Every structure is written in C-alpha cells, then in structure tokens.
mmCIF file of C-alpha atoms and ligand atoms in Angstrom:
data_model
loop_
_atom_site.group_PDB
_atom_site.id
_atom_site.type_symbol
_atom_site.label_atom_id
_atom_site.label_comp_id
_atom_site.label_asym_id
_atom_site.label_seq_id
_atom_site.Cartn_x
_atom_site.Cartn_y
_atom_site.Cartn_z
ATOM 1 C CA MET A 1 123.002 52.791 48.225
ATOM 2 C CA THR A 2 121.307 54.143 45.233
ATOM 3 C CA ALA A 3 120.756 57.558 45.060
ATOM 4 C CA THR A 4 117.804 58.189 43.145
ATOM 5 C CA LEU A 5 116.256 61.547 42.052
ATOM 6 C CA GLU A 6 113.002 59.947 41.448
ATOM 7 C CA GLU A 7 109.873 62.111 41.843
ATOM 8 C CA ASN A 8 108.042 62.717 45.171
ATOM 9 C CA SER A 9 111.085 60.415 46.127
ATOM 10 C CA THR A 10 112.733 62.325 49.563
ATOM 11 C CA LEU A 11 115.335 63.151 47.323
ATOM 12 C CA GLY A 12 113.525 64.477 44.452
ATOM 13 C CA ILE A 13 111.673 66.608 46.324
ATOM 14 C CA LEU A 14 114.915 67.680 48.274
ATOM 15 C CA SER A 15 116.383 68.265 44.466
ATOM 16 C CA ASP A 16 113.776 70.400 43.895
ATOM 17 C CA LEU A 17 113.140 72.338 47.725
ATOM 18 C CA ILE A 18 116.735 73.283 47.402
ATOM 19 C CA ALA A 19 116.988 75.128 43.922
ATOM 20 C CA PHE A 20 114.169 76.894 45.172
ATOM 21 C CA ASP A 21 117.234 79.974 47.000
ATOM 22 C CA THR A 22 115.148 80.789 50.125
ATOM 23 C CA THR A 23 117.278 82.428 51.894
ATOM 24 C CA SER A 24 115.649 84.839 54.817
ATOM 25 C CA PHE A 25 116.155 88.338 52.776
ATOM 26 C CA ARG A 26 114.320 86.142 49.677
ATOM 27 C CA SER A 27 111.223 85.152 49.275
ATOM 28 C CA ASN A 28 110.331 81.810 49.529
ATOM 29 C CA MET A 29 106.275 81.873 48.121
ATOM 30 C CA SER A 30 108.436 79.922 45.350
ATOM 31 C CA LEU A 31 108.846 77.167 47.602
ATOM 32 C CA ILE A 32 105.273 77.500 49.599
ATOM 33 C CA ASP A 33 103.369 77.401 45.734
ATOM 34 C CA TYR A 34 104.961 74.560 45.579
ATOM 35 C CA VAL A 35 104.417 72.705 48.121
ATOM 36 C CA VAL A 36 100.458 73.823 47.706
ATOM 37 C CA SER A 37 100.920 72.277 44.539
ATOM 38 C CA TYR A 38 102.261 68.936 45.214
ATOM 39 C CA LEU A 39 99.385 68.907 48.397
ATOM 40 C CA ASP A 40 96.768 69.413 45.709
ATOM 41 C CA ARG A 41 97.389 66.287 44.593
ATOM 42 C CA ASP A 42 96.434 64.828 47.579
ATOM 43 C CA ASN A 43 93.785 66.411 47.725
ATOM 44 C CA ILE A 44 94.967 67.904 51.474
ATOM 45 C CA GLN A 45 93.497 70.920 53.188
ATOM 46 C CA VAL A 46 95.912 73.886 52.610
ATOM 47 C CA GLU A 47 96.563 77.250 54.122
ATOM 48 C CA VAL A 48 98.771 80.042 53.717
ATOM 49 C CA ILE A 49 99.266 82.559 56.374
ATOM 50 C CA LYS A 50 101.133 85.021 53.989
ATOM 51 C CA ASN A 51 103.129 88.196 56.556
ATOM 52 C CA ALA A 52 102.099 92.053 55.722
ATOM 53 C CA GLU A 53 104.117 92.639 52.759
ATOM 54 C CA GLY A 54 102.579 89.187 50.882
ATOM 55 C CA THR A 55 106.480 88.815 50.693
ATOM 56 C CA LYS A 56 106.209 85.344 52.130
ATOM 57 C CA ALA A 57 104.749 82.659 53.970
ATOM 58 C CA ASN A 58 104.022 80.139 56.650
ATOM 59 C CA LEU A 59 101.479 76.630 55.458
ATOM 60 C CA PHE A 60 99.503 74.867 57.453
ATOM 61 C CA ALA A 61 98.466 71.646 56.168
ATOM 62 C CA THR A 62 95.625 68.850 57.850
ATOM 63 C CA ILE A 63 95.724 66.025 55.855
ATOM 64 C CA GLY A 64 92.676 63.792 57.542
ATOM 65 C CA GLU A 65 89.378 64.131 58.842
ATOM 66 C CA SER A 66 90.106 62.835 62.917
ATOM 67 C CA GLN A 67 88.957 65.273 65.394
ATOM 68 C CA ASN A 68 91.664 63.775 67.714
ATOM 69 C CA PRO A 69 93.989 66.222 68.834
ATOM 70 C CA GLY A 70 97.036 65.978 66.183
ATOM 71 C CA ILE A 71 100.385 66.004 65.313
ATOM 72 C CA ILE A 72 102.630 69.555 64.012
ATOM 73 C CA LEU A 73 105.234 68.131 61.822
ATOM 74 C CA SER A 74 106.750 71.859 61.996
ATOM 75 C CA GLY A 75 110.022 72.958 60.036
ATOM 76 C CA HIS A 76 110.871 76.277 58.427
ATOM 77 C CA THR A 77 111.616 76.891 54.856
ATOM 78 C CA ASP A 78 114.652 79.748 54.656
ATOM 79 C CA VAL A 79 117.987 79.066 54.430
ATOM 80 C CA VAL A 80 120.635 81.103 55.699
ATOM 81 C CA PRO A 81 123.415 82.508 53.216
ATOM 82 C CA VAL A 82 125.674 81.334 51.104
ATOM 83 C CA GLU A 83 127.244 84.937 50.064
ATOM 84 C CA GLY A 84 130.930 84.663 51.723
ATOM 85 C CA GLN A 85 131.043 80.793 51.704
ATOM 86 C CA ASN A 86 133.257 78.482 49.377
ATOM 87 C CA TRP A 87 131.087 75.946 47.619
ATOM 88 C CA ALA A 88 132.361 73.679 45.079
ATOM 89 C CA THR A 89 129.817 73.042 43.358
ATOM 90 C CA ASP A 90 126.051 75.165 43.014
ATOM 91 C CA PRO A 91 125.203 76.207 46.560
ATOM 92 C CA PHE A 92 121.167 75.073 44.994
ATOM 93 C CA LYS A 93 121.990 72.243 42.704
ATOM 94 C CA LEU A 94 121.282 69.376 44.338
ATOM 95 C CA ARG A 95 124.237 67.544 44.609
ATOM 96 C CA ILE A 96 124.919 63.151 45.495
ATOM 97 C CA GLU A 97 128.632 62.362 46.246
ATOM 98 C CA ASP A 98 129.511 59.664 49.345
ATOM 99 C CA ASN A 99 127.008 58.963 49.906
ATOM 100 C CA LYS A 100 125.645 62.567 50.203
ATOM 101 C CA ALA A 101 123.293 64.610 49.552
ATOM 102 C CA PHE A 102 125.180 68.913 48.668
ATOM 103 C CA GLY A 103 123.630 72.079 49.082
ATOM 104 C CA ARG A 104 122.201 74.745 51.050
ATOM 105 C CA GLY A 105 119.075 73.904 53.393
ATOM 106 C CA THR A 106 120.250 69.582 52.732
ATOM 107 C CA CYS A 107 120.348 69.078 56.607
ATOM 108 C CA ASP A 108 119.116 72.724 57.632
ATOM 109 C CA MET A 109 116.175 71.908 57.489
ATOM 110 C CA LYS A 110 114.617 70.943 53.335
ATOM 111 C CA GLY A 111 115.485 67.227 54.095
ATOM 112 C CA PHE A 112 113.058 66.742 56.958
ATOM 113 C CA ILE A 113 110.823 69.010 55.090
ATOM 114 C CA ALA A 114 111.552 66.703 51.643
ATOM 115 C CA SER A 115 110.424 63.600 54.015
ATOM 116 C CA VAL A 116 107.846 64.717 55.588
ATOM 117 C CA LEU A 117 106.111 65.459 51.839
ATOM 118 C CA ALA A 118 108.000 62.635 50.638
ATOM 119 C CA ALA A 119 105.511 60.607 52.981
ATOM 120 C CA VAL A 120 101.282 62.476 52.380
ATOM 121 C CA PRO A 121 100.352 60.409 49.950
ATOM 122 C CA LYS A 122 100.689 57.348 51.857
ATOM 123 C CA MET A 123 99.812 59.030 55.504
ATOM 124 C CA ALA A 124 96.345 60.449 52.389
ATOM 125 C CA GLN A 125 95.830 56.648 51.848
ATOM 126 C CA GLU A 126 95.116 56.518 55.421
ATOM 127 C CA ASN A 127 92.301 56.306 57.710
ATOM 128 C CA LEU A 128 94.744 58.498 60.604
ATOM 129 C CA ALA A 129 93.405 57.880 64.357
ATOM 130 C CA CYS A 130 94.350 61.567 65.071
ATOM 131 C CA PRO A 131 94.898 64.452 61.880
ATOM 132 C CA VAL A 132 99.042 65.145 61.319
ATOM 133 C CA HIS A 133 99.464 68.373 60.138
ATOM 134 C CA ILE A 134 102.656 70.264 58.562
ATOM 135 C CA ALA A 135 103.434 73.402 59.542
ATOM 136 C CA LEU A 136 106.012 75.343 57.321
ATOM 137 C CA SER A 137 107.675 78.681 58.453
ATOM 138 C CA TYR A 138 109.554 81.690 57.518
ATOM 139 C CA ASP A 139 112.496 83.350 58.541
ATOM 140 C CA GLU A 140 112.926 80.772 61.769
ATOM 141 C CA GLU A 141 117.460 81.848 60.967
ATOM 142 C CA VAL A 142 116.106 85.602 61.658
ATOM 143 C CA GLY A 143 115.029 85.197 64.514
ATOM 144 C CA CYS A 144 111.813 82.755 64.476
ATOM 145 C CA VAL A 145 109.888 85.643 62.610
ATOM 146 C CA GLY A 146 106.940 84.123 60.612
ATOM 147 C CA VAL A 147 106.521 81.311 63.444
ATOM 148 C CA ARG A 148 105.023 83.701 65.214
ATOM 149 C CA HIS A 149 102.425 84.277 62.986
ATOM 150 C CA LEU A 150 102.144 81.017 62.024
ATOM 151 C CA ILE A 151 101.815 80.499 65.942
ATOM 152 C CA ASP A 152 98.653 82.505 66.735
ATOM 153 C CA PHE A 153 97.184 81.166 63.284
ATOM 154 C CA LEU A 154 96.802 78.093 65.281
ATOM 155 C CA LYS A 155 95.259 80.251 68.795
ATOM 156 C CA HIS A 156 92.609 81.783 66.792
ATOM 157 C CA LYS A 157 91.992 78.141 65.215
ATOM 158 C CA ASN A 158 91.786 76.275 68.667
ATOM 159 C CA LEU A 159 93.346 73.694 67.498
ATOM 160 C CA GLU A 160 94.453 70.927 69.608
ATOM 161 C CA VAL A 161 97.732 68.968 69.544
ATOM 162 C CA GLU A 162 99.108 66.350 71.332
ATOM 163 C CA ALA A 163 102.456 66.704 70.119
ATOM 164 C CA CYS A 164 104.095 68.918 67.476
ATOM 165 C CA ILE A 165 108.405 67.451 65.941
ATOM 166 C CA ILE A 166 110.250 70.501 65.655
ATOM 167 C CA GLY A 167 112.651 68.590 62.505
ATOM 168 C CA GLU A 168 115.531 70.994 63.430
ATOM 169 C CA PRO A 169 119.244 68.332 62.727
ATOM 170 C CA SER A 170 119.749 66.707 66.186
ATOM 171 C CA SER A 171 120.936 63.160 64.170
ATOM 172 C CA LEU A 172 117.401 62.026 64.534
ATOM 173 C CA LYS A 173 117.355 62.256 67.986
ATOM 174 C CA PRO A 174 115.327 63.119 70.460
ATOM 175 C CA VAL A 175 115.804 67.003 72.189
ATOM 176 C CA THR A 176 113.930 68.591 74.879
ATOM 177 C CA SER A 177 115.886 71.174 75.637
ATOM 178 C CA HIS A 178 118.033 74.847 73.758
ATOM 179 C CA THR A 179 119.209 77.493 75.299
ATOM 180 C CA GLY A 180 117.363 80.727 74.470
ATOM 181 C CA LYS A 181 119.112 84.324 72.996
ATOM 182 C CA HIS A 182 118.537 87.537 72.707
ATOM 183 C CA VAL A 183 120.454 89.469 70.395
ATOM 184 C CA PHE A 184 121.404 93.382 70.510
ATOM 185 C CA ARG A 185 122.631 96.426 68.288
ATOM 186 C CA CYS A 186 124.720 98.601 69.796
ATOM 187 C CA ALA A 187 124.989 101.990 67.383
ATOM 188 C CA PHE A 188 126.934 105.205 68.981
ATOM 189 C CA GLN A 189 127.449 107.853 66.642
ATOM 190 C CA GLY A 190 130.455 110.191 67.366
ATOM 191 C CA THR A 191 131.745 113.529 65.839
ATOM 192 C CA ALA A 192 134.320 112.975 63.110
ATOM 193 C CA MET A 193 137.323 115.439 62.843
ATOM 194 C CA HIS A 194 140.523 115.426 61.682
ATOM 195 C CA SER A 195 142.873 113.094 64.030
ATOM 196 C CA SER A 196 145.480 115.650 64.743
ATOM 197 C CA LEU A 197 142.398 117.116 66.306
ATOM 198 C CA ALA A 198 141.256 113.995 68.144
ATOM 199 C CA PRO A 199 140.058 115.432 71.834
ATOM 200 C CA GLY A 200 137.989 117.540 69.862
ATOM 201 C CA GLY A 201 135.877 115.133 68.223
ATOM 202 C CA VAL A 202 134.113 112.457 69.780
ATOM 203 C CA ASN A 203 135.337 109.044 68.514
ATOM 204 C CA ALA A 204 132.257 106.215 68.216
ATOM 205 C CA ILE A 205 134.856 103.480 68.846
ATOM 206 C CA SER A 206 136.054 105.088 71.938
ATOM 207 C CA TYR A 207 133.363 104.647 73.260
ATOM 208 C CA ALA A 208 131.519 101.190 71.450
ATOM 209 C CA ALA A 209 135.340 100.316 72.437
ATOM 210 C CA GLY A 210 134.484 100.498 76.744
ATOM 211 C CA ILE A 211 130.697 98.906 76.487
ATOM 212 C CA LEU A 212 133.112 96.176 74.323
ATOM 213 C CA SER A 213 135.016 95.287 77.851
ATOM 214 C CA GLU A 214 132.173 95.606 79.946
ATOM 215 C CA ILE A 215 130.335 93.012 78.181
ATOM 216 C CA ASN A 216 133.691 91.047 79.006
ATOM 217 C CA TYR A 217 133.296 91.592 81.704
ATOM 218 C CA LEU A 218 129.677 89.805 81.803
ATOM 219 C CA GLU A 219 130.226 87.305 79.597
ATOM 220 C CA LYS A 220 132.662 86.000 83.325
ATOM 221 C CA ILE A 221 129.638 86.683 84.692
ATOM 222 C CA ALA A 222 128.044 84.477 83.260
ATOM 223 C CA GLU A 223 130.308 81.437 83.749
ATOM 224 C CA SER A 224 128.932 81.833 86.928
ATOM 225 C CA TYR A 225 125.594 80.999 86.560
ATOM 226 C CA VAL A 226 125.614 77.357 86.654
ATOM 227 C CA ILE A 227 122.773 75.003 85.500
ATOM 228 C CA ASP A 228 122.140 72.017 87.594
ATOM 229 C CA ASP A 229 121.516 69.706 83.184
ATOM 230 C CA THR A 230 125.128 67.947 83.083
ATOM 231 C CA ARG A 231 123.277 67.382 79.241
ATOM 232 C CA PHE A 232 124.470 71.186 78.591
ATOM 233 C CA GLU A 233 127.936 71.415 76.764
ATOM 234 C CA TYR A 234 128.108 74.668 78.319
ATOM 235 C CA PRO A 235 125.463 75.098 81.303
ATOM 236 C CA HIS A 236 125.219 78.482 81.344
ATOM 237 C CA PRO A 237 124.158 81.391 79.955
ATOM 238 C CA THR A 238 127.157 82.421 76.549
ATOM 239 C CA ILE A 239 127.596 86.325 75.024
ATOM 240 C CA ASN A 240 129.052 86.795 71.866
ATOM 241 C CA ILE A 241 130.659 89.487 70.149
ATOM 242 C CA GLY A 242 129.625 88.570 66.576
ATOM 243 C CA LYS A 243 130.193 91.688 63.962
ATOM 244 C CA ILE A 244 131.739 94.648 64.430
ATOM 245 C CA THR A 245 132.326 97.720 61.850
ATOM 246 C CA GLY A 246 132.839 101.433 62.577
ATOM 247 C CA GLY A 247 135.603 103.685 61.231
ATOM 248 C CA LYS A 248 136.456 105.067 58.394
ATOM 249 C CA ALA A 249 140.559 105.886 57.977
ATOM 250 C CA VAL A 250 143.310 106.249 60.693
ATOM 251 C CA ASN A 251 143.613 109.766 60.176
ATOM 252 C CA ILE A 252 139.910 110.454 61.065
ATOM 253 C CA VAL A 253 138.382 110.817 64.181
ATOM 254 C CA ALA A 254 135.385 107.700 64.181
ATOM 255 C CA GLU A 255 132.665 109.249 63.643
ATOM 256 C CA HIS A 256 130.337 105.913 62.983
ATOM 257 C CA CYS A 257 130.651 102.527 65.479
ATOM 258 C CA GLN A 258 128.070 99.876 65.332
ATOM 259 C CA PHE A 259 128.041 96.268 66.813
ATOM 260 C CA ASP A 260 125.979 92.789 67.182
ATOM 261 C CA VAL A 261 125.987 90.568 71.025
ATOM 262 C CA GLU A 262 124.085 87.432 71.629
ATOM 263 C CA CYS A 263 123.199 85.645 75.425
ATOM 264 C CA ARG A 264 121.851 82.380 74.542
ATOM 265 C CA TYR A 265 121.013 81.118 78.661
ATOM 266 C CA PRO A 266 119.246 77.406 78.365
ATOM 267 C CA PRO A 267 116.595 76.803 80.351
ATOM 268 C CA GLY A 268 116.655 77.509 84.548
ATOM 269 C CA SER A 269 118.663 80.359 83.654
ATOM 270 C CA SER A 270 118.681 83.477 83.262
ATOM 271 C CA PRO A 271 119.904 86.205 80.584
ATOM 272 C CA THR A 272 118.903 89.094 82.528
ATOM 273 C CA PHE A 273 121.446 89.913 83.920
ATOM 274 C CA PHE A 274 122.875 90.552 80.798
ATOM 275 C CA THR A 275 119.568 92.064 78.769
ATOM 276 C CA ASP A 276 118.652 94.110 81.858
ATOM 277 C CA ALA A 277 122.419 95.502 82.226
ATOM 278 C CA LEU A 278 123.101 96.257 78.478
ATOM 279 C CA PRO A 279 120.746 99.284 77.392
ATOM 280 C CA GLY A 280 122.257 101.245 81.386
ATOM 281 C CA ILE A 281 125.342 100.915 80.388
ATOM 282 C CA VAL A 282 125.387 101.314 77.538
ATOM 283 C CA LYS A 283 123.367 104.983 78.462
ATOM 284 C CA THR A 284 126.140 105.798 81.167
ATOM 285 C CA MET A 285 129.074 104.737 79.709
ATOM 286 C CA ALA A 286 128.436 105.820 76.703
ATOM 287 C CA HIS A 287 125.693 107.912 75.261
ATOM 288 C CA GLU A 288 125.439 110.569 78.503
ATOM 289 C CA PRO A 289 129.330 111.153 77.957
ATOM 290 C CA MET A 290 129.327 111.493 74.086
ATOM 291 C CA TYR A 291 126.003 114.013 74.245
ATOM 292 C CA LEU A 292 128.064 116.171 76.432
ATOM 293 C CA LYS A 293 130.914 116.241 74.406
ATOM 294 C CA SER A 294 128.428 116.785 71.415
ATOM 295 C CA PRO A 295 124.607 117.133 70.889
ATOM 296 C CA ALA A 296 124.837 115.562 67.405
ATOM 297 C CA ALA A 297 127.088 112.068 69.316
ATOM 298 C CA TYR A 298 124.412 109.806 70.638
ATOM 299 C CA ALA A 299 124.701 105.980 71.750
ATOM 300 C CA SER A 300 121.733 103.238 70.777
ATOM 301 C CA CYS A 301 120.777 99.987 72.148
ATOM 302 C CA GLU A 302 118.637 97.641 71.153
ATOM 303 C CA GLN A 303 116.823 94.738 71.488
ATOM 304 C CA VAL A 304 117.057 93.240 67.299
ATOM 305 C CA THR A 305 115.725 89.503 67.787
ATOM 306 C CA GLU A 306 114.876 86.760 70.766
ATOM 307 C CA TYR A 307 113.282 83.553 71.302
ATOM 308 C CA PRO A 308 112.481 81.103 74.443
ATOM 309 C CA ALA A 309 114.649 79.052 76.131
ATOM 310 C CA PHE A 310 113.045 75.183 74.982
ATOM 311 C CA GLU A 311 111.974 73.380 78.216
ATOM 312 C CA GLY A 312 110.688 70.080 77.466
ATOM 313 C CA ASP A 313 110.191 66.934 79.180
ATOM 314 C CA PHE A 314 111.404 63.531 79.405
ATOM 315 C CA ASN A 315 107.483 61.937 79.895
ATOM 316 C CA SER A 316 105.931 65.089 77.174
ATOM 317 C CA PRO A 317 103.536 63.114 74.962
ATOM 318 C CA ALA A 318 105.750 65.021 72.088
ATOM 319 C CA ALA A 319 108.834 63.200 73.600
ATOM 320 C CA GLN A 320 107.061 59.684 74.461
ATOM 321 C CA LEU A 321 106.016 59.784 70.373
ATOM 322 C CA VAL A 322 109.403 60.724 69.049
ATOM 323 C CA ARG A 323 110.829 57.969 70.848
ATOM 324 C CA ARG A 324 108.421 55.784 69.699
ATOM 325 C CA LEU A 325 109.118 56.939 65.785
ATOM 326 C CA THR A 326 113.184 56.151 66.343
ATOM 327 C CA GLY A 327 113.760 53.573 69.314
ATOM 328 C CA SER A 328 115.881 56.442 70.107
ATOM 329 C CA ASN A 329 115.563 56.173 74.335
ATOM 330 C CA GLY A 330 118.039 59.476 75.207
ATOM 331 C CA ASP A 331 116.905 62.791 75.937
ATOM 332 C CA TYR A 332 119.265 65.268 74.736
ATOM 333 C CA ALA A 333 119.903 68.790 75.270
ATOM 334 C CA VAL A 334 121.611 71.298 72.521
ATOM 335 C CA ASN A 335 123.417 74.827 72.352
ATOM 336 C CA TYR A 336 121.296 75.860 69.454
ATOM 337 C CA GLY A 337 117.985 76.974 69.416
ATOM 338 C CA THR A 338 114.729 76.416 66.814
ATOM 339 C CA GLU A 339 111.260 76.931 67.099
ATOM 340 C CA ALA A 340 110.660 74.716 69.748
ATOM 341 C CA GLY A 341 110.584 77.152 72.921
ATOM 342 C CA LEU A 342 107.856 79.227 71.229
ATOM 343 C CA PHE A 343 105.885 76.178 70.434
ATOM 344 C CA GLN A 344 106.329 74.538 73.708
ATOM 345 C CA THR A 345 105.797 78.107 75.032
ATOM 346 C CA SER A 346 102.214 78.620 73.917
ATOM 347 C CA GLY A 347 101.665 75.181 74.919
ATOM 348 C CA TYR A 348 102.004 72.572 72.480
ATOM 349 C CA SER A 349 103.870 69.370 73.618
ATOM 350 C CA SER A 350 106.952 69.553 71.517
ATOM 351 C CA VAL A 351 110.253 68.190 70.809
ATOM 352 C CA VAL A 352 113.232 68.624 68.642
ATOM 353 C CA CYS A 353 113.767 65.828 66.573
ATOM 354 C CA GLY A 354 115.173 65.387 63.057
ATOM 355 C CA PRO A 355 117.510 64.243 60.155
ATOM 356 C CA GLY A 356 120.803 65.726 60.195
ATOM 357 C CA ASP A 357 124.355 66.451 61.869
ATOM 358 C CA ILE A 358 123.815 70.293 63.093
ATOM 359 C CA ASN A 359 127.639 70.673 62.921
ATOM 360 C CA GLN A 360 126.694 70.292 59.246
ATOM 361 C CA ALA A 361 123.918 72.808 58.954
ATOM 362 C CA HIS A 362 125.259 76.701 57.539
ATOM 363 C CA GLN A 363 128.286 75.309 56.260
ATOM 364 C CA PRO A 364 129.540 76.093 52.901
ATOM 365 C CA ASP A 365 128.762 72.930 51.132
ATOM 366 C CA GLU A 366 126.561 71.734 53.413
ATOM 367 C CA PHE A 367 125.284 68.418 53.621
ATOM 368 C CA ILE A 368 122.856 65.862 54.588
ATOM 369 C CA GLU A 369 123.682 62.417 55.271
ATOM 370 C CA LEU A 370 121.815 60.107 52.789
ATOM 371 C CA SER A 371 121.209 57.517 56.145
ATOM 372 C CA GLN A 372 120.167 60.267 57.856
ATOM 373 C CA LEU A 373 117.109 60.587 55.162
ATOM 374 C CA SER A 374 115.758 56.869 54.880
ATOM 375 C CA ALA A 375 116.465 56.703 58.648
ATOM 376 C CA CYS A 376 113.615 59.903 58.561
ATOM 377 C CA ASP A 377 111.420 58.579 55.753
ATOM 378 C CA LYS A 378 111.345 54.853 58.484
ATOM 379 C CA MET A 379 110.015 57.239 61.061
ATOM 380 C CA MET A 380 107.474 59.065 59.070
ATOM 381 C CA ASP A 381 106.461 54.987 57.879
ATOM 382 C CA THR A 382 106.677 53.918 61.800
ATOM 383 C CA LEU A 383 104.633 57.363 62.164
ATOM 384 C CA ILE A 384 101.862 56.481 59.730
ATOM 385 C CA ARG A 385 101.434 52.776 61.535
ATOM 386 C CA GLU A 386 101.064 53.931 64.704
ATOM 387 C CA PHE A 387 98.792 55.809 63.971
ATOM 388 C CA SER A 388 96.756 54.289 61.101
ATOM 389 C CA LEU A 389 93.147 52.897 62.759
ATOM 390 C CA GLU A 390 93.587 49.234 60.368
ATOM 391 C CA GLU A 391 97.068 48.563 62.458
ATOM 392 C CA VAL A 392 95.714 49.850 65.916
ATOM 393 C CA SER A 393 92.675 47.856 65.535
ATOM 394 C CA ALA A 394 94.594 44.497 63.819
HETATM 395 ZN ZN1 ZN B 1 116.497 75.296 61.229
#
C-alpha cells in the first residue's frame, strides 16, 4: 500500500488532525476551527457548542436536506497525554512506517474522524435518503464531559436519530456492550509531627492504608457479581486503585495522602456495592477517628467522574446498520468505556464501531494500521451507497 498525505485524503486529514495537540487539559478549538473551515467548502451546516469558559467546543454538522431520522457519526477530539511516555518521534507529527500511521490519536480516535471527514465531499454530492450528522465532542478521555452537553443540545433540537455510530477503536467490529465506570478521589489530611513523637500526630497515610485494605476486600467481593455474558473478559465489576500520593519523609508524620480509585462494571451488574459503600467507609474508618484525634484532621471521598455502562442490542437499528456496512456478523462486548452508554441511555440507538485496535490506544508510539483506515473509508463508501437515493431506486 502506498501511503499518501494528499490533501483531503483520509491520511492527509489525519496528518492535520494529529498536528493539533488536543490533550484533554488543553483547548481543542484549533481543531474545531479546522473542521469548521473544512466543512464550509461543501457548505455543510455546522454548529459549534462551546463550554461555559469558551475554551473547548463540541461540533455538530448535518449533511443532507432529508427530514428522515438521521445517522450520527460520533467521535471525540481530545487525546490522552504523552507526558512521561517514551515516543520514538514527535507524537504530534504523523509518521507512516510499515503500513502503519503513528501519532497521538491516530487510533483513539482521530483516524475515524479523518475517514468521516474525507467522505464528506462525496456525501455532500449525493441526494441522501437520510441526513448524516457528524458529532465531535471534547473531554471524552476525562469522563465523557463534553458529549453530555452535546446530547443536551441534540435533545433540545428534538433531533430524530435512526442510529449512532461511535467510532472508537474496535477493529471495525460491532460492539453492543461495554462497561460503565465510577471514579472516586479519597483525600486524607492529617497533622504533621516529628516522627519521634508520632503518636501525637495524625498520620494521613496510615488512615489511607486502612481504607485501601477495605477496597482490596471489596475487589474480592466484586468477583462474586458475575453476569451471564461470556463476551466479557471479566464478566463482573472490577476495581483499580490507580494513583496514590502522600507523605514527605520517613521522619515526618504524614500530613497528606490522596488516592484515586475506579470501579468498572458490565451492564447487568451494579456498582452500588462499591459506590454506596466507599463514602461511608471513609467517613467511619478515617474521617471520624482522625477528627477525634485533631479537629484539623479529616478525610474526604468524592466522585470525580462516571459514565454509564453501554447495553446495546444485536437487533437494534444501529447494530444492524453497522453489520450491513462492515459485513461483520459478530456481536462484541468490551471492557473499555466510550460515549455510547450516554447516547444509548438518551434514547439514541448506538453501536461502537471504529478503525484501530484498542491495544494501541493511549500507548507511546500509538498507531493505526493503514488497512484499518482504508477499511473505514470503505465503510463510509458503503454508508453513502446505502443511503444514496439514486442507488435505492436503481
Ligand atoms: Zn477514545
């Protein structure tokens, strides 16, 4: 396969998209502006929905005049950080090698967005039987933040939708089910003291350790909530304590400690054994005894983010559409999360199907196979054919 970075080709657009550093803690406005002016060439109707601060935006575009329920092609514009990762080359400069395109976001998920945008001029030329909507969100990687405003916006418009394709990397397999997630931050404020006088201080790490061991116990409990779905690698809720900080030196009673913990759960199971329990455990096992020792000491437990599990349906309009477009008859479930659960629970028939392998997402030297990009281009061509009125009547 010869790689071409030709303007307006999928790879050409991907190269442009990768060059925008849209790490979630930065603004995505430059990418949004780029897409607005790209779509403007075909006179596509575009709406930009900014966040309250005006620093980030969702984008919603509609191709076609038809009043029939439409198809949403959905993607997130943000990427995960490259900090602390060892990249062979600049993560924000597309590199083609070994039939792969390397760069932050190639797989997750600017490859899909590039393929969709490359198909826009063709879509614009057709007389489509139903409108094709492009929905781009911000801050997916930090808890599906932007898409919630985007969905509110769609609800407000009373948009009628036949199917919503979330183009997250699934190796173009139709995914109709994935886990939901709740993330909590537990913070412990003790009182510092020279360690030789340790009993007189309140050690934040010691109290945090007590909570961590309770969480380890809950992790065992989680394994007993097994659902009857063999598609999941782990068909039960899972818990991960992903980050911890605290303390200054071994000879100081630790004043601070903080950790982040998540609970993921497949549809059909409930996270409440964890989400309902954790704040109470922190209160009774840390906050109350800490406060008793010193009114300056306390412990807190806050939910930082959450998104729902996605429970689609093999026979839903979205899953049927993607099976027709890809020729894949499978019905897959994955342990990672996407915006699909939010679309689905808002009443939009959804399916996850996009190019690239999730194993390459979030990694240093993230890449997407060029064959996955061309397969996605083919999926877009099939979508255009499927909804082209000329083809239907021929
Ligand atoms: Zn993603």
